[in-house]
Structure formats: structure tokens, C-alpha cells
Tab-separated table of C-alpha atoms in Angstrom:
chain	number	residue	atom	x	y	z
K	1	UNK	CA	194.095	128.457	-33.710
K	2	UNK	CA	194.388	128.901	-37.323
K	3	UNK	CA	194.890	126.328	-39.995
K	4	UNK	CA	198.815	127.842	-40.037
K	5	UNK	CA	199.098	127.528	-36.557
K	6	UNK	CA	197.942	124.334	-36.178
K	7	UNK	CA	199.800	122.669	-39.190
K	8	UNK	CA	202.586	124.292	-37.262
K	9	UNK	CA	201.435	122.605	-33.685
K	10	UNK	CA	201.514	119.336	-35.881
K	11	UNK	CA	205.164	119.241	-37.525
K	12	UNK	CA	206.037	119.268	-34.072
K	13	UNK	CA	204.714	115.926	-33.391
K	14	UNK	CA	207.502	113.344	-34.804
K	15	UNK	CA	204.421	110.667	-36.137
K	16	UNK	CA	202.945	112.919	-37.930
K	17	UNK	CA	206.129	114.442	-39.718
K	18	UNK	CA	206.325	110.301	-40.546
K	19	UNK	CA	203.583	110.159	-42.142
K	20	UNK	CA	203.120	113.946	-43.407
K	21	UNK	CA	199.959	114.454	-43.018
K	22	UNK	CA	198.547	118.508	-43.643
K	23	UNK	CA	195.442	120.266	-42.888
K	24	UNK	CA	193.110	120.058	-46.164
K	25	UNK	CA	191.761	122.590	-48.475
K	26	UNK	CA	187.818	122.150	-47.220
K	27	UNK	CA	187.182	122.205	-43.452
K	28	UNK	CA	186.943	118.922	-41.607
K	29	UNK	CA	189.876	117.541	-44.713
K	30	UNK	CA	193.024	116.377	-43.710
K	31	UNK	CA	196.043	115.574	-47.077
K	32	UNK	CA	198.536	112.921	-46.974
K	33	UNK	CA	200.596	113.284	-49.666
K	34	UNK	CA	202.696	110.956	-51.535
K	35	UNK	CA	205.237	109.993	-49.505
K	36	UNK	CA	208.072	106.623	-50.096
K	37	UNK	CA	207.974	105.889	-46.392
K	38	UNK	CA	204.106	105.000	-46.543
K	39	UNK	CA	204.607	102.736	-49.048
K	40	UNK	CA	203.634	98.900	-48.107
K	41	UNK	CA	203.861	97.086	-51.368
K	42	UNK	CA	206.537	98.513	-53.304
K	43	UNK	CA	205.447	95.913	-56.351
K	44	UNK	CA	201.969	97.801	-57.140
K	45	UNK	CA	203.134	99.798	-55.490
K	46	UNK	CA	200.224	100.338	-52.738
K	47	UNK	CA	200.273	102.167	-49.613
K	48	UNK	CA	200.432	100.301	-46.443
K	49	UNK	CA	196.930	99.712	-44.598
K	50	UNK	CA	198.619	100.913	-41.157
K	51	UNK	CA	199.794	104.223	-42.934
K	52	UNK	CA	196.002	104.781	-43.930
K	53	UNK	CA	194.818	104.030	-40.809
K	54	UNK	CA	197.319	105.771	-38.868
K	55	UNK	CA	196.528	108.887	-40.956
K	56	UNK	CA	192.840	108.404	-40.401
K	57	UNK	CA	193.349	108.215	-36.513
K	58	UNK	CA	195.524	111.290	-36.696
K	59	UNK	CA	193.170	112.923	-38.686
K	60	UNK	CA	190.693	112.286	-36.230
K	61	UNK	CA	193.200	113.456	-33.511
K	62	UNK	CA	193.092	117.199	-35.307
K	63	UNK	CA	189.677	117.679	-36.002
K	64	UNK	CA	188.654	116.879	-32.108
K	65	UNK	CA	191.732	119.331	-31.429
K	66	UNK	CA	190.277	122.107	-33.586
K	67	UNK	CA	186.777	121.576	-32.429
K	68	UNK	CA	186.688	121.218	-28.683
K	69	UNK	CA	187.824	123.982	-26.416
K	70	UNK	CA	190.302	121.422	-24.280
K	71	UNK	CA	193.951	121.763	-25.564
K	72	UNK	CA	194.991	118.361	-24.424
K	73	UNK	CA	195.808	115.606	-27.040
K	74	UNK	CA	192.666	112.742	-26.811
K	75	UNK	CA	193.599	109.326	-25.868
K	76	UNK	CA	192.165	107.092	-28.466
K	77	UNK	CA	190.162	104.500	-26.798
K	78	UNK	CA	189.674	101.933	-29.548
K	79	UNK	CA	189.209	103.100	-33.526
K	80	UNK	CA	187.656	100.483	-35.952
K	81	UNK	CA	188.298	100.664	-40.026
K	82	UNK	CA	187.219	99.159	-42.602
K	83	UNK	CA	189.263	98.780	-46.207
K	84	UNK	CA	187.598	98.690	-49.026
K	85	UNK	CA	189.880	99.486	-51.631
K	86	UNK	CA	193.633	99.057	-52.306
K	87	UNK	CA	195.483	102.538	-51.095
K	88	UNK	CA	197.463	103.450	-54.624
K	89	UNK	CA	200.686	105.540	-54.613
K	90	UNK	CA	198.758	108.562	-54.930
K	91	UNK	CA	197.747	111.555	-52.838
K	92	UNK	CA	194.864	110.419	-50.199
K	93	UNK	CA	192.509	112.473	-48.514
K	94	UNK	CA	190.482	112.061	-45.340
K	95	UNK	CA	187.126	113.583	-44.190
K	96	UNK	CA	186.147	114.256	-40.381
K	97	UNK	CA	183.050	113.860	-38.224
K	98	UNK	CA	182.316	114.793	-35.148
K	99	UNK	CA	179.519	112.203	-34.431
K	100	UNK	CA	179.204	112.831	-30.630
K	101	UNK	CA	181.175	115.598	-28.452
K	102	UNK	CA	180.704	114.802	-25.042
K	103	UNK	CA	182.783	116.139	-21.700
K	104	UNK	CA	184.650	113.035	-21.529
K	105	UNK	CA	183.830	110.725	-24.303
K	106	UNK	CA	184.281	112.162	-28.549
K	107	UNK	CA	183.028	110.115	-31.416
K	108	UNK	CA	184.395	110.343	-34.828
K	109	UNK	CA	184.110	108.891	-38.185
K	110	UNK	CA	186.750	109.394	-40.630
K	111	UNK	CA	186.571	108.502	-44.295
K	112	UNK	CA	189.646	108.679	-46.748
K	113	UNK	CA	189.877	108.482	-50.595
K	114	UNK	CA	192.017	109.025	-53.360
K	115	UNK	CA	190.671	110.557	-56.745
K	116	UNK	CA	187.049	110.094	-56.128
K	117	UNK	CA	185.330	111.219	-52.572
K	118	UNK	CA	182.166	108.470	-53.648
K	119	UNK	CA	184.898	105.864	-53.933
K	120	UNK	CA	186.439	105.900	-50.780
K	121	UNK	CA	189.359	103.323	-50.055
K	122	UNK	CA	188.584	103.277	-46.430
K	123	UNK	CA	186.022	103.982	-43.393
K	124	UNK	CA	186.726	104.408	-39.928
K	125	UNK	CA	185.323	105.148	-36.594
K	126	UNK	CA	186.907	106.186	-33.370
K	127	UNK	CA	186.518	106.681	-29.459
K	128	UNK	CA	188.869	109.206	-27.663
K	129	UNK	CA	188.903	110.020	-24.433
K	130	UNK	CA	189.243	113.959	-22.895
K	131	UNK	CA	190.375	114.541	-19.487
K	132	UNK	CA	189.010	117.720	-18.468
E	1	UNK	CA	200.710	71.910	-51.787
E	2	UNK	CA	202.167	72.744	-47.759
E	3	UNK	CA	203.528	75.928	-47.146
E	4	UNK	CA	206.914	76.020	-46.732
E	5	UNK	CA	207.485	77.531	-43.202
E	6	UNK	CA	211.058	78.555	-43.821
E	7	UNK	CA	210.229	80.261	-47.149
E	8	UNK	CA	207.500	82.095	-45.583
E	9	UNK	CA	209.890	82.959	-42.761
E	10	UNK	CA	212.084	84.732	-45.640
E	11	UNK	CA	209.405	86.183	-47.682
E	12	UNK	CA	208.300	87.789	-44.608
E	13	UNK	CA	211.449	88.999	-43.954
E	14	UNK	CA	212.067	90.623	-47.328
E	15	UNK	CA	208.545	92.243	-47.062
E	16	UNK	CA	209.384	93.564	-44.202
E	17	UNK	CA	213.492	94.815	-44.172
E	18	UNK	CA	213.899	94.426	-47.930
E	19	UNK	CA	213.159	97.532	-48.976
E	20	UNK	CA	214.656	100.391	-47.343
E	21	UNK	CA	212.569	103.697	-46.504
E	22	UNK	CA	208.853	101.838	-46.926
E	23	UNK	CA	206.385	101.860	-44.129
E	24	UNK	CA	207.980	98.896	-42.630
E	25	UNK	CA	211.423	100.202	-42.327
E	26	UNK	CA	210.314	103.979	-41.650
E	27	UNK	CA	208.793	102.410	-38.499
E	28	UNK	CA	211.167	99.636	-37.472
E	29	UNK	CA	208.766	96.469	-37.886
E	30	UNK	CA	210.990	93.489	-37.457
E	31	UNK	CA	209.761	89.648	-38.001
E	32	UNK	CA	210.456	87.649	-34.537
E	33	UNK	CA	208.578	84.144	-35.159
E	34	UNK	CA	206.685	82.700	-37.874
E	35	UNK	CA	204.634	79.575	-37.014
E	36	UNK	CA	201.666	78.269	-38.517
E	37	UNK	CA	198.717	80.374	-37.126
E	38	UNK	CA	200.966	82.505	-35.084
E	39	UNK	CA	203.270	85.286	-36.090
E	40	UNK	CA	205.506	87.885	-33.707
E	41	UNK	CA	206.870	90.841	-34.538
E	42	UNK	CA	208.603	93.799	-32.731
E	43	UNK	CA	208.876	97.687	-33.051
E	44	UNK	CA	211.855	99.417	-31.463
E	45	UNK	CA	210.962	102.660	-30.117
E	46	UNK	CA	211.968	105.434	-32.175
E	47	UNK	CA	211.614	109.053	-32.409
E	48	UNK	CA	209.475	108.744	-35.872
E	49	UNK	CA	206.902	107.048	-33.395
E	50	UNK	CA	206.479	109.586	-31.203
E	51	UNK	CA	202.818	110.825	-31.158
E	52	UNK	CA	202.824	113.362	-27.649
E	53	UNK	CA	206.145	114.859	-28.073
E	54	UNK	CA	205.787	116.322	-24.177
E	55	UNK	CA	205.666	112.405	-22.948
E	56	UNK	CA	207.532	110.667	-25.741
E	57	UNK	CA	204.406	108.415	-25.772
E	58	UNK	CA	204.437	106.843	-29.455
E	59	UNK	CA	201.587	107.341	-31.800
E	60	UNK	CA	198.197	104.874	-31.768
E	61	UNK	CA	198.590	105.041	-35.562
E	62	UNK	CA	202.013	103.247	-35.220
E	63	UNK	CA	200.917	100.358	-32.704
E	64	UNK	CA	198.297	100.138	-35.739
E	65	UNK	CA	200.489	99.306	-38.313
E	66	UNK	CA	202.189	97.162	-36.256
E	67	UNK	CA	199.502	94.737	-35.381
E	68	UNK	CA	197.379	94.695	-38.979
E	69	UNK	CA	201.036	93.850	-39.990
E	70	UNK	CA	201.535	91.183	-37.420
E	71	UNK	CA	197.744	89.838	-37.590
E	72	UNK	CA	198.360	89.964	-41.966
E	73	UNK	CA	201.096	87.606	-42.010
E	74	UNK	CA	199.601	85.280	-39.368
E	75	UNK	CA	196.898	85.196	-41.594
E	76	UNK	CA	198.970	84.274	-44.746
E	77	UNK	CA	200.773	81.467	-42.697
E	78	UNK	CA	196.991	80.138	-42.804
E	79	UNK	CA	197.216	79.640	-46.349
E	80	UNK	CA	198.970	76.480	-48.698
E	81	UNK	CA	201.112	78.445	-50.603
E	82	UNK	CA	203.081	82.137	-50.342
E	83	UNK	CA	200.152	84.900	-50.750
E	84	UNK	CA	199.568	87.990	-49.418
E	85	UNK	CA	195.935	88.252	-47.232
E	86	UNK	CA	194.324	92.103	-47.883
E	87	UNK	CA	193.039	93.377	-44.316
E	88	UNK	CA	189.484	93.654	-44.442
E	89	UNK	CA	188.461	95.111	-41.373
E	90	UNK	CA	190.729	95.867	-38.538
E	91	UNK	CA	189.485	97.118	-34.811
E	92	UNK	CA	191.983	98.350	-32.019
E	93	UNK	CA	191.160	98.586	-28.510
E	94	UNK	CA	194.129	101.012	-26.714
E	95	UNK	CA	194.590	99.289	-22.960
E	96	UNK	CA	197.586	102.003	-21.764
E	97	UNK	CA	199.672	104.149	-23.378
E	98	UNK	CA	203.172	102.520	-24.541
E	99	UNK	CA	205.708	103.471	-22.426
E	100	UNK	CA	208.600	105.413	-23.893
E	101	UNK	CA	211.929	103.922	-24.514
E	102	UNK	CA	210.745	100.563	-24.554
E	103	UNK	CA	210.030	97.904	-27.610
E	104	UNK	CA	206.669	97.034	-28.192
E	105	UNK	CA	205.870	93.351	-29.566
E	106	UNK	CA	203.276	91.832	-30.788
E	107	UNK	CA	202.272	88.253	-31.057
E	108	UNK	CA	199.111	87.703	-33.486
E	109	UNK	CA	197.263	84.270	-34.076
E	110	UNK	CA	194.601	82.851	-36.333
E	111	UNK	CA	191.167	81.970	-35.261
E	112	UNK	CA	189.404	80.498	-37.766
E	113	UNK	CA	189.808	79.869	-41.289
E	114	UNK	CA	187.140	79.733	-43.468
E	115	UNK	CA	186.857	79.513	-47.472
E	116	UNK	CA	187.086	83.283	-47.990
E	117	UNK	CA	188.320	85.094	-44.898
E	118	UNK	CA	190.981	84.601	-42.447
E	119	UNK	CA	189.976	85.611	-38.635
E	120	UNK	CA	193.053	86.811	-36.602
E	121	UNK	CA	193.433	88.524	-33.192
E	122	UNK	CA	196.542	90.061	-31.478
E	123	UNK	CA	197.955	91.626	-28.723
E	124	UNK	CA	200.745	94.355	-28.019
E	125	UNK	CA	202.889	94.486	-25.258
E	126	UNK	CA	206.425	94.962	-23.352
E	127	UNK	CA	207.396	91.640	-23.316
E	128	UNK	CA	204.543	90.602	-20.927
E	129	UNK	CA	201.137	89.886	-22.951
E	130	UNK	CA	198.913	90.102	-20.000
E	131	UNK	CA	199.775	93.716	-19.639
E	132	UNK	CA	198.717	94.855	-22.717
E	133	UNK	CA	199.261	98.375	-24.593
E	134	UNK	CA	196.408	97.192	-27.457
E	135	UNK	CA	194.201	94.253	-28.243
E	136	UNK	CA	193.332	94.009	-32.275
E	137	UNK	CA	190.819	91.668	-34.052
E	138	UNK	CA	190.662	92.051	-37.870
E	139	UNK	CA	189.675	89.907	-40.686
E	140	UNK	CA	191.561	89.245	-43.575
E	141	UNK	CA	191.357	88.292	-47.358
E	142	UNK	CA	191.911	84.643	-48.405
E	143	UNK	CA	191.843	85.596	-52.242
E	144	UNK	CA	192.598	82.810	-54.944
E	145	UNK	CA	195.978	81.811	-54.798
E	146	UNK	CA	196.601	81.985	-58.020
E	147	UNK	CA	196.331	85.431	-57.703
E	148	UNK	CA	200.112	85.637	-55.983
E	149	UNK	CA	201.501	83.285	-59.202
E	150	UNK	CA	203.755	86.004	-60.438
E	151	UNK	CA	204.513	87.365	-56.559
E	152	UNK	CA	205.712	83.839	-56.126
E	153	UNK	CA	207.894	83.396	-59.458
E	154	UNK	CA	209.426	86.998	-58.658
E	155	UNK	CA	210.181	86.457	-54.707
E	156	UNK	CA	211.689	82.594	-56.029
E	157	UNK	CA	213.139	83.914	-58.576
E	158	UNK	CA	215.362	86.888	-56.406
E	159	UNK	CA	215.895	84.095	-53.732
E	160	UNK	CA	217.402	81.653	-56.304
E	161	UNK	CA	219.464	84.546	-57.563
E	162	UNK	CA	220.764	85.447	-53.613
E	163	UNK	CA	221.663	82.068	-52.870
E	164	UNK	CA	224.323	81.777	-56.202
E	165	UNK	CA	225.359	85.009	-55.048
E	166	UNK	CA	225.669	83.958	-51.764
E	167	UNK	CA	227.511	80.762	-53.398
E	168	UNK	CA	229.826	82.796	-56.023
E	169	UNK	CA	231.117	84.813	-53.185
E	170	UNK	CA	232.574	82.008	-51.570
């Protein structure tokens, strides 16, 4: 699939169209862009830490899609992240790897920043699951 | 200073209905009980959920949000005055897949509080906890509280400013 197709396979998944989250510029990159409805503390305003982390684990989500030869979605198993800084009203980017591909079991790590890729504002990791 | 559970029960509220088309309203997350230590919330199932639109099965992301949410404010009610508690860490462990159609709840509660971070668990469910869609265990930020002085003053303020509405209108 290309990068057209699949942002097209993903604005059919409602989630995703929540959050609106696009393929990135740079392989393995994933954009959310600035979006009101991601907002968690209107105040600062910052964006809400389950936004981030639901963009992170959807991230994750595409780059096992575009990588492993199985069309089926993988069930997340468990997915860990750690915040490090506050997520500002600004466009946030995420970054993909594929730590282990194995015939049932994927590992990932995902990290996200904003203006600066050595600052990041969060790290995760994740488990799916593939059924064959 | 004690933290004045039916304040906290209204600041939570606000935070979380008050401002229409945020995260918290985009996804539905609604306040059900705020105790000290323990906090419940629920998430209608709705179609900006959905993660598998062939099943209807909501999003992981979602159930996410919902339980650093729920485990957040059981943190704050932790705390001796209104304050917000930054998530530091956060871990998810997905049991089953949510069914579709149905509300999923969660019901968080504080472990242990120590000087500088507040240890909280949760669970999300159906209605039954001991079937499970997701277990979480995160850690949160017990920051200064004088940090939250103008938070406090502002939310007090708006309240104070409600309730002669509330009065006026009479």
C-alpha cells in the first residue's frame, strides 16, 4: 500500500478521524496536527495525555500495518508510556520502531515530540498481538 | 487545609463537561464518584471511539484516556487542596476487547502516597470489574500546591460567579 492508500485505509477508522492523526513526511513518522478536540487543559492550553498516548498507540498500529505482510489490525496487548514533558497546543509528531517482528508477538517503541525530535514530550512501548 | 470533597466533585466536573469539543467531551468522559482515594468515571460508546470499524470494537487509545483520566483525578483527591497531578508514567494491560454498544467504566484508586508521587491503579469494565476490558497502573505528579494558586482563585472565582447567577435567576 502506498502512503495515499493507507492514509485513505485510516480516515476510515472513526478514532483516528478523532484524533486526526496522518502519515508523516519521513518513513516510520506519523503527524497529529492541532486539533480543539485533543485539547485537555484548555487554560495552558495543553493537550490531553490520553490524546498523546492514544496517537502513539495508533501510530504504532500503522507502522506494524505497513511493515508486516498480515492485513489484520494487531490487538494491543499492553503499551507502557512515559511523559516527560507537557504536550503544548502545537503540532506533535511521533517516531516508530519495530523492535521485534515475530509470527505472533510485534514489539514497538514509539516516541513523540513537538518542535525538537531531542526533546521529546513522551516515550512509549507496546505489545500487539497478530493472528495469523 | 482538608480538601473539600464536594468542591473537588465540581472541579472535576467542570474539567471534564465544561468545555465543549476538548478531549473530554470529544470522547464522552463523564465523572460518576469522587471519594477520597477512589474516583469512577464512565465512557458511553460512541462512533468517535470506534477503532475496527468492521467490529465496532472502540479504539485502545480511547480506553487510555479514559483510565489516565480516571487514575489522575483519584490521584488529586490524594492531595489537601484542589491541584491537578501530571501523569508520569502510565502502563495498560488490554484483558478483551470492549464490546460494542456498551459503556465502559472505570473505577481507579490510590495506592500509596508519598512526598512526591501519587501511585494509582484502575480497572475498566461493563459494569462488572472482575471481567475486565483493561487493567492500568500509572504514577502521578504531587507538585507543590502552590503551584495550582491561580487554578484555584480562577475555578472559585467562576463558581462564586455561577452560584449569584444561579441566585439572580430566581
Amino acid at each position: 500500500m502506498t502512503d495515499a492508500e493507507f492514509q485513505q485505509r485510516i480516515s476510515q477508522v472513526p478514532y483516528a478521524r478523532t484524533l486526526g492523526i496522518q502519515i508523516g513526511g519521513e518513513d516510520a513518522c506519523f503527524l497529529l496536527p492541532v486539533k480543539k478536540s485533543n485539547i485537555g487543559n484548555p487554560t495552558l492550553p495543553a493537550l490531553h495525555g490520553g490524546a498523546i498516548a492514544g496517537f502513539m498507540e495508533l501510530s504504532a498500529m500503522i507502522h506494524i500495518l505497513q511493515h508486516s505482510k498480515n492485513d489484520k489490525i494487531p490487538k494491543v496487548v499492553d503499551f507502557a508510556v512515559d511523559y516527560v514533558r507537557a504536550g503544548k497546543y502545537v503540532a506533535t509528531h511521533s517516531r516508530c520502531k519495530l523492535v521485534y517482528l515475530g509470527r505472533r508477538m510485534i514489539n514497538e517503541s514509539v516516541s513523540a515530540w513537538q518542535e525538537d525530535e531531542t526533546a521529546p514530550i513522551a516515550m512509549a512501548r507496546a505489545q500487539f498481538l497478530v493472528k495469523e | 487545609m482538608a480538601l473539600d470533597f464536594e468542591e473537588l466533585l465540581r472541579f472535576v466536573d467542570t474539567v471534564l463537561t465544561g468545555n465543549d469539543g476538548d478531549h473530554f467531551t470529544t470522547l464522552g468522559i463523564r465523572p460518576e464518584y469522587v471519594e477520597r482515594h477512589r474516583v469512577g468515571m464512565s465512557m458511553p460508546y460512541s462512533e468517535a471511539l470506534i477503532g475496527d470499524p468492521d467490529t465496532g470494537v472502540i479504539h485502545g487509545g480511547a480506553v487510555t484516556a479514559l483510565l489516565d483520566t480516571c487514575c489522575g483525578f483519584a490521584a488529586a483527591t490524594a492531595l489537601d487542596d484542589l491541584a491537578m497531578t501530571p501523569t508520569i508514567d502510565l502502563r495498560i494491560d488490554y484483558m478483551r476487547a470492549a464490546t460494542p454498544g456498551l459503556t465502559v467504566y472505570a473505577d481507579a484508586e490510590v495506592y500509596r502516597v508519598s512526598e512526591s508521587v501519587i501511585f494509582a491503579r484502575a480497572v475498566a469494565h461493563h459494569g462488572d470489574p472482575e471481567h475486565a476490558i483493561a487493567a492500568a497502573v500509572g504514577n502521578f505528579f504531587r507538585m507543590e500546591l502552590e503551584m495550582f494558586t491561580d487554578m484555584r482563585r480562577d475555578f472559585r472565582a467562576a463558581q462564586a460567579l455561577k452560584m449569584s447567577h444561579v441566585k439572580g435567576g430566581e
